[in-house]
Short mmCIF file of N, CA and C in Angstrom, two decimals:
data_model
loop_
_atom_site.label_atom_id
_atom_site.label_comp_id
_atom_site.label_asym_id
_atom_site.label_seq_id
_atom_site.Cartn_x
_atom_site.Cartn_y
_atom_site.Cartn_z
N UNK A 1 43.67 131.79 109.73
CA UNK A 1 43.10 131.51 108.43
C UNK A 1 43.99 132.07 107.31
N UNK A 2 44.56 133.28 107.51
CA UNK A 2 45.37 133.91 106.46
C UNK A 2 46.61 133.06 106.15
N UNK A 3 47.26 132.54 107.19
CA UNK A 3 48.45 131.72 106.96
C UNK A 3 48.09 130.45 106.20
N UNK A 4 46.95 129.87 106.53
CA UNK A 4 46.50 128.68 105.84
C UNK A 4 46.22 128.98 104.37
N UNK A 5 45.59 130.11 104.10
CA UNK A 5 45.30 130.50 102.72
C UNK A 5 46.60 130.76 101.96
N UNK A 6 47.52 131.47 102.58
CA UNK A 6 48.81 131.75 101.93
C UNK A 6 49.54 130.44 101.62
N UNK A 7 49.46 129.50 102.55
CA UNK A 7 50.10 128.20 102.34
C UNK A 7 49.44 127.46 101.17
N UNK A 8 48.12 127.51 101.11
CA UNK A 8 47.41 126.86 100.00
C UNK A 8 47.77 127.51 98.66
N UNK A 9 47.92 128.81 98.67
CA UNK A 9 48.28 129.53 97.44
C UNK A 9 49.66 129.10 96.96
N UNK A 10 50.63 129.09 97.85
CA UNK A 10 52.00 128.74 97.45
C UNK A 10 52.07 127.27 97.04
N UNK A 11 51.32 126.41 97.70
CA UNK A 11 51.29 124.99 97.32
C UNK A 11 50.71 124.81 95.92
N UNK A 12 49.62 125.52 95.64
CA UNK A 12 49.00 125.43 94.31
C UNK A 12 49.94 125.98 93.24
N UNK A 13 50.60 127.08 93.55
CA UNK A 13 51.56 127.66 92.60
C UNK A 13 52.72 126.69 92.34
N UNK A 14 53.17 126.03 93.38
CA UNK A 14 54.27 125.07 93.24
C UNK A 14 53.85 123.88 92.38
N UNK A 15 52.63 123.41 92.56
CA UNK A 15 52.16 122.30 91.73
C UNK A 15 52.10 122.71 90.25
N UNK A 16 51.61 123.91 89.99
CA UNK A 16 51.58 124.40 88.60
C UNK A 16 53.00 124.53 88.04
N UNK A 17 53.89 125.09 88.84
CA UNK A 17 55.28 125.25 88.42
C UNK A 17 55.89 123.90 88.09
N UNK A 18 55.74 122.94 89.00
CA UNK A 18 56.33 121.62 88.81
C UNK A 18 55.77 120.91 87.58
N UNK A 19 54.49 121.11 87.32
CA UNK A 19 53.84 120.41 86.21
C UNK A 19 54.09 121.08 84.87
N UNK A 20 54.02 122.43 84.83
CA UNK A 20 54.01 123.11 83.54
C UNK A 20 55.05 124.23 83.39
N UNK A 21 55.76 124.56 84.44
CA UNK A 21 56.76 125.62 84.34
C UNK A 21 56.24 126.96 84.82
N UNK A 22 57.16 127.92 84.92
CA UNK A 22 56.84 129.24 85.49
C UNK A 22 55.76 129.97 84.71
N UNK A 23 55.72 129.80 83.40
CA UNK A 23 54.72 130.52 82.60
C UNK A 23 53.30 130.13 82.98
N UNK A 24 53.12 128.96 83.58
CA UNK A 24 51.78 128.51 83.95
C UNK A 24 51.30 129.09 85.28
N UNK A 25 52.21 129.69 86.01
CA UNK A 25 51.85 130.23 87.33
C UNK A 25 51.29 131.64 87.14
N UNK A 26 49.98 131.69 86.95
CA UNK A 26 49.28 132.97 86.83
C UNK A 26 48.37 133.12 88.04
N UNK A 27 48.05 134.35 88.35
CA UNK A 27 47.18 134.58 89.50
C UNK A 27 45.81 133.91 89.29
N UNK A 28 45.33 133.96 88.06
CA UNK A 28 44.03 133.37 87.75
C UNK A 28 44.06 131.85 87.95
N UNK A 29 45.10 131.19 87.44
CA UNK A 29 45.16 129.72 87.55
C UNK A 29 45.38 129.29 88.99
N UNK A 30 46.20 130.02 89.72
CA UNK A 30 46.44 129.68 91.13
C UNK A 30 45.14 129.88 91.92
N UNK A 31 44.45 130.98 91.66
CA UNK A 31 43.18 131.24 92.36
C UNK A 31 42.18 130.12 92.10
N UNK A 32 42.09 129.72 90.85
CA UNK A 32 41.16 128.64 90.50
C UNK A 32 41.54 127.35 91.23
N UNK A 33 42.82 127.05 91.30
CA UNK A 33 43.27 125.82 91.96
C UNK A 33 42.97 125.84 93.46
N UNK A 34 42.98 127.03 94.05
CA UNK A 34 42.75 127.15 95.49
C UNK A 34 41.27 127.37 95.81
N UNK A 35 40.49 127.77 94.81
CA UNK A 35 39.08 128.04 95.04
C UNK A 35 38.83 129.46 95.53
N UNK A 36 39.68 130.39 95.07
CA UNK A 36 39.54 131.80 95.43
C UNK A 36 39.32 132.63 94.16
N UNK A 37 39.01 133.88 94.37
CA UNK A 37 38.99 134.80 93.23
C UNK A 37 40.42 135.27 93.00
N UNK A 38 40.77 135.63 91.78
CA UNK A 38 42.12 136.15 91.53
C UNK A 38 42.47 137.33 92.43
N UNK A 39 41.51 138.20 92.70
CA UNK A 39 41.78 139.35 93.56
C UNK A 39 42.16 138.94 94.98
N UNK A 40 41.64 137.81 95.44
CA UNK A 40 41.96 137.34 96.79
C UNK A 40 43.44 136.98 96.91
N UNK A 41 44.05 136.53 95.83
CA UNK A 41 45.47 136.18 95.85
C UNK A 41 46.31 137.42 96.18
N UNK A 42 45.86 138.57 95.69
CA UNK A 42 46.63 139.81 95.88
C UNK A 42 46.68 140.25 97.34
N UNK A 43 45.87 139.70 98.18
CA UNK A 43 45.96 139.99 99.62
C UNK A 43 47.21 139.35 100.22
N UNK A 44 47.70 138.32 99.55
CA UNK A 44 48.85 137.58 100.07
C UNK A 44 50.13 137.83 99.28
N UNK A 45 49.98 138.11 98.01
CA UNK A 45 51.13 138.36 97.13
C UNK A 45 50.82 139.60 96.28
N UNK A 46 51.74 140.54 96.20
CA UNK A 46 51.46 141.81 95.53
C UNK A 46 51.18 141.66 94.03
N UNK A 47 51.79 140.63 93.42
CA UNK A 47 51.63 140.40 91.98
C UNK A 47 52.22 139.04 91.65
N UNK A 48 52.16 138.68 90.39
CA UNK A 48 52.69 137.39 89.93
C UNK A 48 54.17 137.27 90.25
N UNK A 49 54.91 138.34 90.03
CA UNK A 49 56.36 138.30 90.32
C UNK A 49 56.62 138.03 91.79
N UNK A 50 55.81 138.60 92.66
CA UNK A 50 55.96 138.34 94.09
C UNK A 50 55.71 136.87 94.42
N UNK A 51 54.73 136.29 93.75
CA UNK A 51 54.43 134.87 93.95
C UNK A 51 55.59 134.00 93.45
N UNK A 52 56.11 134.33 92.26
CA UNK A 52 57.25 133.58 91.71
C UNK A 52 58.48 133.74 92.59
N UNK A 53 58.70 134.94 93.12
CA UNK A 53 59.82 135.15 94.04
C UNK A 53 59.68 134.28 95.28
N UNK A 54 58.48 134.17 95.79
CA UNK A 54 58.25 133.31 96.96
C UNK A 54 58.56 131.85 96.65
N UNK A 55 58.17 131.42 95.45
CA UNK A 55 58.49 130.04 95.03
C UNK A 55 59.99 129.84 94.95
N UNK A 56 60.69 130.79 94.30
CA UNK A 56 62.15 130.67 94.18
C UNK A 56 62.79 130.71 95.56
N UNK A 57 62.34 131.62 96.42
CA UNK A 57 62.90 131.70 97.77
C UNK A 57 62.70 130.40 98.54
N UNK A 58 61.54 129.78 98.36
CA UNK A 58 61.31 128.50 99.05
C UNK A 58 62.23 127.42 98.49
N UNK A 59 62.51 127.46 97.18
CA UNK A 59 63.45 126.52 96.59
C UNK A 59 64.85 126.71 97.15
N UNK A 60 65.28 127.96 97.29
CA UNK A 60 66.59 128.22 97.87
C UNK A 60 66.64 127.80 99.34
N UNK A 61 65.55 128.00 100.06
CA UNK A 61 65.50 127.56 101.46
C UNK A 61 65.62 126.04 101.55
N UNK A 62 64.93 125.32 100.66
CA UNK A 62 65.03 123.85 100.63
C UNK A 62 66.47 123.42 100.35
N UNK A 63 67.09 124.05 99.35
CA UNK A 63 68.46 123.71 98.99
C UNK A 63 69.42 124.04 100.12
N UNK A 64 69.26 125.20 100.74
CA UNK A 64 70.13 125.59 101.85
C UNK A 64 70.01 124.62 103.02
N UNK A 65 68.79 124.16 103.30
CA UNK A 65 68.58 123.20 104.39
C UNK A 65 69.30 121.89 104.10
N UNK A 66 69.24 121.45 102.87
CA UNK A 66 69.94 120.21 102.50
C UNK A 66 71.46 120.39 102.60
N UNK A 67 71.96 121.53 102.17
CA UNK A 67 73.40 121.79 102.25
C UNK A 67 73.86 121.91 103.71
N UNK A 68 73.01 122.49 104.55
CA UNK A 68 73.37 122.65 105.97
C UNK A 68 73.51 121.31 106.67
N UNK A 69 72.85 120.28 106.16
CA UNK A 69 72.92 118.95 106.77
C UNK A 69 74.17 118.17 106.35
N UNK A 70 74.88 118.68 105.36
CA UNK A 70 76.06 117.97 104.88
C UNK A 70 77.12 117.85 105.96
N UNK A 71 77.72 116.69 106.03
CA UNK A 71 78.88 116.51 106.91
C UNK A 71 80.11 116.87 106.09
N UNK A 72 80.81 117.90 106.50
CA UNK A 72 81.98 118.35 105.76
C UNK A 72 83.21 117.58 106.24
N UNK A 73 83.27 116.35 105.78
CA UNK A 73 84.40 115.49 106.13
C UNK A 73 85.02 114.98 104.84
N UNK A 74 86.22 114.49 104.95
CA UNK A 74 86.92 113.96 103.79
C UNK A 74 87.76 115.02 103.12
N UNK A 75 88.28 114.66 101.97
CA UNK A 75 89.13 115.58 101.22
C UNK A 75 88.31 116.77 100.71
N UNK A 76 89.02 117.79 100.27
CA UNK A 76 88.36 118.96 99.68
C UNK A 76 87.53 118.51 98.49
N UNK A 77 88.10 117.68 97.63
CA UNK A 77 87.37 117.18 96.47
C UNK A 77 86.09 116.47 96.90
N UNK A 78 86.20 115.63 97.92
CA UNK A 78 85.03 114.87 98.39
C UNK A 78 83.96 115.81 98.94
N UNK A 79 84.37 116.81 99.70
CA UNK A 79 83.41 117.77 100.25
C UNK A 79 82.69 118.52 99.13
N UNK A 80 83.44 118.94 98.11
CA UNK A 80 82.82 119.67 97.01
C UNK A 80 81.93 118.76 96.16
N UNK A 81 82.30 117.49 96.05
CA UNK A 81 81.44 116.55 95.35
C UNK A 81 80.13 116.33 96.11
N UNK A 82 80.19 116.34 97.44
CA UNK A 82 78.96 116.22 98.24
C UNK A 82 78.05 117.42 97.97
N UNK A 83 78.63 118.62 97.92
CA UNK A 83 77.85 119.82 97.61
C UNK A 83 77.24 119.68 96.22
N UNK A 84 78.06 119.24 95.27
CA UNK A 84 77.59 119.05 93.90
C UNK A 84 76.42 118.07 93.86
N UNK A 85 76.54 116.96 94.57
CA UNK A 85 75.47 115.96 94.55
C UNK A 85 74.16 116.50 95.13
N UNK A 86 74.24 117.32 96.16
CA UNK A 86 73.03 117.94 96.70
C UNK A 86 72.39 118.84 95.64
N UNK A 87 73.20 119.62 94.96
CA UNK A 87 72.69 120.50 93.90
C UNK A 87 72.07 119.69 92.77
N UNK A 88 72.75 118.62 92.34
CA UNK A 88 72.20 117.77 91.28
C UNK A 88 70.89 117.12 91.70
N UNK A 89 70.84 116.61 92.92
CA UNK A 89 69.59 115.99 93.41
C UNK A 89 68.45 117.01 93.41
N UNK A 90 68.74 118.20 93.86
CA UNK A 90 67.71 119.25 93.90
C UNK A 90 67.22 119.56 92.49
N UNK A 91 68.14 119.66 91.54
CA UNK A 91 67.75 119.96 90.16
C UNK A 91 66.98 118.80 89.54
N UNK A 92 67.42 117.57 89.77
CA UNK A 92 66.71 116.41 89.21
C UNK A 92 65.30 116.29 89.79
N UNK A 93 65.17 116.56 91.09
CA UNK A 93 63.87 116.43 91.76
C UNK A 93 62.93 117.58 91.44
N UNK A 94 63.49 118.75 91.09
CA UNK A 94 62.69 119.96 90.90
C UNK A 94 63.19 120.75 89.69
N UNK A 95 63.15 120.17 88.50
CA UNK A 95 63.79 120.84 87.35
C UNK A 95 63.21 122.22 87.04
N UNK A 96 61.91 122.38 87.14
CA UNK A 96 61.31 123.68 86.81
C UNK A 96 61.56 124.70 87.91
N UNK A 97 61.58 124.25 89.14
CA UNK A 97 61.92 125.13 90.25
C UNK A 97 63.37 125.57 90.11
N UNK A 98 64.24 124.63 89.77
CA UNK A 98 65.66 124.94 89.59
C UNK A 98 65.84 126.01 88.52
N UNK A 99 65.11 125.88 87.44
CA UNK A 99 65.17 126.89 86.37
C UNK A 99 64.70 128.25 86.88
N UNK A 100 63.62 128.28 87.63
CA UNK A 100 63.13 129.53 88.20
C UNK A 100 64.17 130.12 89.15
N UNK A 101 64.78 129.29 89.95
CA UNK A 101 65.76 129.76 90.93
C UNK A 101 66.98 130.38 90.26
N UNK A 102 67.50 129.73 89.22
CA UNK A 102 68.80 130.11 88.70
C UNK A 102 68.78 130.82 87.35
N UNK A 103 67.72 130.69 86.58
CA UNK A 103 67.73 131.27 85.24
C UNK A 103 66.73 132.39 85.00
N UNK A 104 65.69 132.43 85.78
CA UNK A 104 64.67 133.43 85.56
C UNK A 104 65.08 134.74 86.23
N UNK A 105 65.05 135.81 85.46
CA UNK A 105 65.37 137.12 86.01
C UNK A 105 64.26 137.49 86.98
N UNK A 106 64.64 137.80 88.21
CA UNK A 106 63.66 138.11 89.24
C UNK A 106 64.12 139.32 90.05
N UNK A 107 63.17 140.16 90.41
CA UNK A 107 63.47 141.28 91.29
C UNK A 107 63.87 140.73 92.65
N UNK A 108 64.92 141.25 93.20
CA UNK A 108 65.36 140.81 94.52
C UNK A 108 66.24 139.58 94.52
N UNK A 109 66.51 139.01 93.34
CA UNK A 109 67.41 137.85 93.29
C UNK A 109 68.81 138.29 93.70
N UNK A 110 69.51 137.42 94.37
CA UNK A 110 70.87 137.75 94.80
C UNK A 110 71.75 137.98 93.57
N UNK A 111 72.64 138.95 93.71
CA UNK A 111 73.51 139.29 92.59
C UNK A 111 74.97 139.22 93.02
N UNK A 112 75.77 138.77 92.08
CA UNK A 112 77.21 138.72 92.26
C UNK A 112 77.78 140.08 91.90
N UNK A 113 78.73 140.61 92.62
CA UNK A 113 79.46 140.01 93.75
C UNK A 113 78.91 140.36 95.13
N UNK A 114 78.21 141.49 95.25
CA UNK A 114 77.89 142.02 96.58
C UNK A 114 77.13 141.06 97.47
N UNK A 115 76.09 140.43 96.96
CA UNK A 115 75.29 139.55 97.81
C UNK A 115 76.05 138.29 98.20
N UNK A 116 77.05 137.94 97.43
CA UNK A 116 77.82 136.74 97.74
C UNK A 116 78.97 137.06 98.70
N UNK A 117 79.70 138.11 98.41
CA UNK A 117 80.84 138.43 99.27
C UNK A 117 80.40 138.87 100.67
N UNK A 118 79.16 139.30 100.81
CA UNK A 118 78.62 139.63 102.13
C UNK A 118 77.87 138.46 102.75
N UNK A 119 78.01 137.30 102.14
CA UNK A 119 77.48 136.03 102.65
C UNK A 119 75.97 136.02 102.79
N UNK A 120 75.27 136.63 101.84
CA UNK A 120 73.81 136.62 101.85
C UNK A 120 73.26 135.46 101.02
N UNK A 121 74.13 134.54 100.62
CA UNK A 121 73.69 133.38 99.85
C UNK A 121 74.01 132.10 100.63
N UNK A 122 73.05 131.60 101.40
CA UNK A 122 73.32 130.38 102.17
C UNK A 122 73.75 129.20 101.30
N UNK A 123 73.28 129.16 100.05
CA UNK A 123 73.66 128.04 99.19
C UNK A 123 75.08 128.18 98.67
N UNK A 124 75.58 129.39 98.53
CA UNK A 124 76.95 129.60 98.06
C UNK A 124 77.94 129.62 99.21
N UNK A 125 77.48 129.90 100.41
CA UNK A 125 78.39 129.97 101.55
C UNK A 125 79.05 128.63 101.85
N UNK A 126 78.33 127.55 101.62
CA UNK A 126 78.87 126.21 101.93
C UNK A 126 80.10 125.90 101.07
N UNK A 127 79.99 125.95 99.72
CA UNK A 127 81.21 125.70 98.94
C UNK A 127 82.28 126.77 99.18
N UNK A 128 81.88 128.00 99.46
CA UNK A 128 82.87 129.06 99.73
C UNK A 128 83.70 128.71 100.95
N UNK A 129 83.05 128.19 101.99
CA UNK A 129 83.79 127.81 103.20
C UNK A 129 84.77 126.67 102.92
N UNK A 130 84.34 125.70 102.13
CA UNK A 130 85.22 124.58 101.78
C UNK A 130 86.43 125.10 100.98
N UNK A 131 86.18 125.95 100.01
CA UNK A 131 87.25 126.48 99.16
C UNK A 131 88.18 127.38 99.96
N UNK A 132 87.64 128.24 100.81
CA UNK A 132 88.48 129.12 101.63
C UNK A 132 89.39 128.29 102.54
N UNK A 133 88.82 127.27 103.16
CA UNK A 133 89.62 126.40 104.04
C UNK A 133 90.71 125.68 103.24
N UNK A 134 90.38 125.24 102.03
CA UNK A 134 91.37 124.56 101.19
C UNK A 134 92.50 125.51 100.80
N UNK A 135 92.19 126.77 100.59
CA UNK A 135 93.24 127.76 100.28
C UNK A 135 94.11 128.01 101.50
N UNK A 136 93.49 128.11 102.67
CA UNK A 136 94.24 128.33 103.91
C UNK A 136 95.20 127.18 104.17
N UNK A 137 94.79 125.96 103.85
CA UNK A 137 95.64 124.78 104.08
C UNK A 137 96.66 124.58 102.97
N UNK A 138 96.57 125.36 101.90
CA UNK A 138 97.52 125.23 100.81
C UNK A 138 97.15 124.17 99.79
N UNK A 139 95.94 123.62 99.89
CA UNK A 139 95.51 122.61 98.93
C UNK A 139 95.15 123.26 97.60
N UNK A 140 94.53 124.43 97.66
CA UNK A 140 94.23 125.20 96.46
C UNK A 140 95.07 126.47 96.49
N UNK A 141 95.41 126.95 95.31
CA UNK A 141 96.13 128.22 95.20
C UNK A 141 95.30 129.33 95.81
N UNK A 142 95.98 130.30 96.42
CA UNK A 142 95.28 131.49 96.92
C UNK A 142 94.69 132.23 95.73
N UNK A 143 93.43 132.58 95.84
CA UNK A 143 92.74 133.26 94.76
C UNK A 143 91.48 133.86 95.37
N UNK A 144 90.63 134.42 94.55
CA UNK A 144 89.38 135.00 95.00
C UNK A 144 88.36 133.86 95.21
N UNK A 145 88.03 133.60 96.46
CA UNK A 145 87.12 132.51 96.80
C UNK A 145 85.79 132.65 96.07
N UNK A 146 85.24 133.86 96.08
CA UNK A 146 83.91 134.05 95.50
C UNK A 146 83.90 133.93 93.99
N UNK A 147 84.98 134.33 93.34
CA UNK A 147 85.05 134.11 91.89
C UNK A 147 85.05 132.61 91.59
N UNK A 148 85.79 131.86 92.38
CA UNK A 148 85.84 130.41 92.16
C UNK A 148 84.47 129.77 92.43
N UNK A 149 83.80 130.19 93.50
CA UNK A 149 82.47 129.66 93.78
C UNK A 149 81.53 129.96 92.62
N UNK A 150 81.60 131.19 92.13
CA UNK A 150 80.70 131.57 91.04
C UNK A 150 81.05 130.84 89.75
N UNK A 151 82.33 130.68 89.47
CA UNK A 151 82.76 129.95 88.26
C UNK A 151 82.33 128.49 88.30
N UNK A 152 82.55 127.84 89.44
CA UNK A 152 82.16 126.43 89.52
C UNK A 152 80.64 126.30 89.48
N UNK A 153 79.95 127.25 90.11
CA UNK A 153 78.48 127.24 90.04
C UNK A 153 78.00 127.40 88.61
N UNK A 154 78.63 128.31 87.87
CA UNK A 154 78.24 128.54 86.47
C UNK A 154 78.51 127.29 85.63
N UNK A 155 79.63 126.63 85.88
CA UNK A 155 79.95 125.41 85.15
C UNK A 155 78.86 124.36 85.37
N UNK A 156 78.54 124.09 86.62
CA UNK A 156 77.56 123.04 86.92
C UNK A 156 76.16 123.45 86.51
N UNK A 157 75.76 124.69 86.79
CA UNK A 157 74.43 125.12 86.40
C UNK A 157 74.26 125.14 84.88
N UNK A 158 75.31 125.52 84.17
CA UNK A 158 75.25 125.48 82.71
C UNK A 158 75.08 124.06 82.21
N UNK A 159 75.84 123.13 82.77
CA UNK A 159 75.69 121.73 82.39
C UNK A 159 74.29 121.22 82.73
N UNK A 160 73.80 121.60 83.91
CA UNK A 160 72.46 121.17 84.31
C UNK A 160 71.40 121.69 83.35
N UNK A 161 71.51 122.92 82.93
CA UNK A 161 70.52 123.48 82.01
C UNK A 161 70.56 122.75 80.68
N UNK A 162 71.74 122.40 80.21
CA UNK A 162 71.85 121.63 78.97
C UNK A 162 71.24 120.24 79.15
N UNK A 163 71.51 119.62 80.29
CA UNK A 163 70.97 118.29 80.55
C UNK A 163 69.45 118.33 80.68
N UNK A 164 68.95 119.24 81.50
CA UNK A 164 67.50 119.34 81.70
C UNK A 164 66.78 119.77 80.43
N UNK A 165 67.48 120.49 79.55
CA UNK A 165 66.91 120.90 78.28
C UNK A 165 67.00 119.83 77.20
N UNK A 166 67.47 118.64 77.56
CA UNK A 166 67.53 117.53 76.62
C UNK A 166 68.69 117.59 75.65
N UNK A 167 69.72 118.36 75.96
CA UNK A 167 70.85 118.51 75.04
C UNK A 167 71.99 117.52 75.29
N UNK A 168 71.82 116.68 76.32
CA UNK A 168 72.86 115.70 76.65
C UNK A 168 72.21 114.32 76.70
N UNK A 169 72.64 113.45 75.81
CA UNK A 169 72.05 112.12 75.69
C UNK A 169 72.73 111.16 76.66
N UNK A 170 72.32 111.24 77.92
CA UNK A 170 72.86 110.34 78.93
C UNK A 170 71.87 110.22 80.07
N UNK A 171 72.00 109.13 80.82
CA UNK A 171 71.14 108.93 81.98
C UNK A 171 71.55 109.90 83.08
N UNK A 172 70.72 110.01 84.11
CA UNK A 172 71.06 110.90 85.21
C UNK A 172 72.34 110.45 85.92
N UNK A 173 72.55 109.15 86.04
CA UNK A 173 73.78 108.67 86.68
C UNK A 173 75.00 108.96 85.80
N UNK A 174 74.85 108.83 84.49
CA UNK A 174 75.96 109.17 83.58
C UNK A 174 76.24 110.67 83.64
N UNK A 175 75.18 111.47 83.71
CA UNK A 175 75.36 112.91 83.80
C UNK A 175 76.03 113.29 85.11
N UNK A 176 75.63 112.65 86.22
CA UNK A 176 76.27 112.92 87.51
C UNK A 176 77.76 112.63 87.43
N UNK A 177 78.12 111.50 86.84
CA UNK A 177 79.54 111.15 86.70
C UNK A 177 80.27 112.19 85.83
N UNK A 178 79.61 112.65 84.77
CA UNK A 178 80.18 113.68 83.90
C UNK A 178 80.44 114.96 84.71
N UNK A 179 79.48 115.36 85.55
CA UNK A 179 79.65 116.55 86.38
C UNK A 179 80.78 116.36 87.39
N UNK A 180 80.89 115.17 87.96
CA UNK A 180 81.99 114.89 88.89
C UNK A 180 83.33 115.07 88.17
N UNK A 181 83.43 114.52 86.96
CA UNK A 181 84.69 114.67 86.19
C UNK A 181 84.95 116.12 85.84
N UNK A 182 83.90 116.85 85.47
CA UNK A 182 84.06 118.26 85.11
C UNK A 182 84.57 119.07 86.29
N UNK A 183 83.98 118.85 87.46
CA UNK A 183 84.44 119.55 88.66
C UNK A 183 85.88 119.17 88.98
N UNK A 184 86.21 117.89 88.82
CA UNK A 184 87.58 117.44 89.05
C UNK A 184 88.58 118.12 88.13
N UNK A 185 88.21 118.26 86.84
CA UNK A 185 89.10 118.95 85.91
C UNK A 185 89.29 120.40 86.30
N UNK A 186 88.21 121.05 86.73
CA UNK A 186 88.31 122.44 87.17
C UNK A 186 89.24 122.53 88.39
N UNK A 187 89.02 121.66 89.37
CA UNK A 187 89.85 121.69 90.58
C UNK A 187 91.32 121.42 90.27
N UNK A 188 91.56 120.53 89.31
CA UNK A 188 92.97 120.27 88.93
C UNK A 188 93.65 121.53 88.44
N UNK A 189 92.89 122.41 87.83
CA UNK A 189 93.46 123.64 87.31
C UNK A 189 93.77 124.69 88.35
N UNK A 190 93.18 124.55 89.55
CA UNK A 190 93.40 125.57 90.58
C UNK A 190 94.10 125.02 91.82
N UNK A 191 94.58 123.79 91.73
CA UNK A 191 95.32 123.24 92.88
C UNK A 191 96.65 123.97 93.07
N UNK A 192 97.09 123.99 94.32
CA UNK A 192 98.37 124.63 94.64
C UNK A 192 99.52 123.80 94.10
#
């Protein structure tokens, strides 16, 4: 019964997040949506931040699962574009979750550099492996793999936040093409 209740709580929180954003995910509103008292939620989550962390963690797990399914074939550029497309799809499908995952300050969120260089970020490990392999083959200049992963991530996440915030007047397909070109320009700057 407890697992079922916890599942109902996280599902209700996710619906609120998707519909209205992180500010709408309160213990009281989630409890009401599940048919519990607010105090009952605390048996499963220590506080609102714990609930939001669980939502973000589930978003990262979803993204990591999608990245793990990628076939890493083709050129380095093609492989990185595949990673980019998975990230874009995730953001387009879950804009408020994406914001919670990448922009909301959260206790326990992975931090650069330690959590990345020790490979505790399944979502960053995929592009890091592609970039490291490209450096080993001489396609990209030897450099700090994790700095490059973080820089390219910041480039794309920054563009995504501008797009999702309504600051870019283009369709999602036009925006995707813009991101592809942006990544290409960045890669041109670090090629061997």
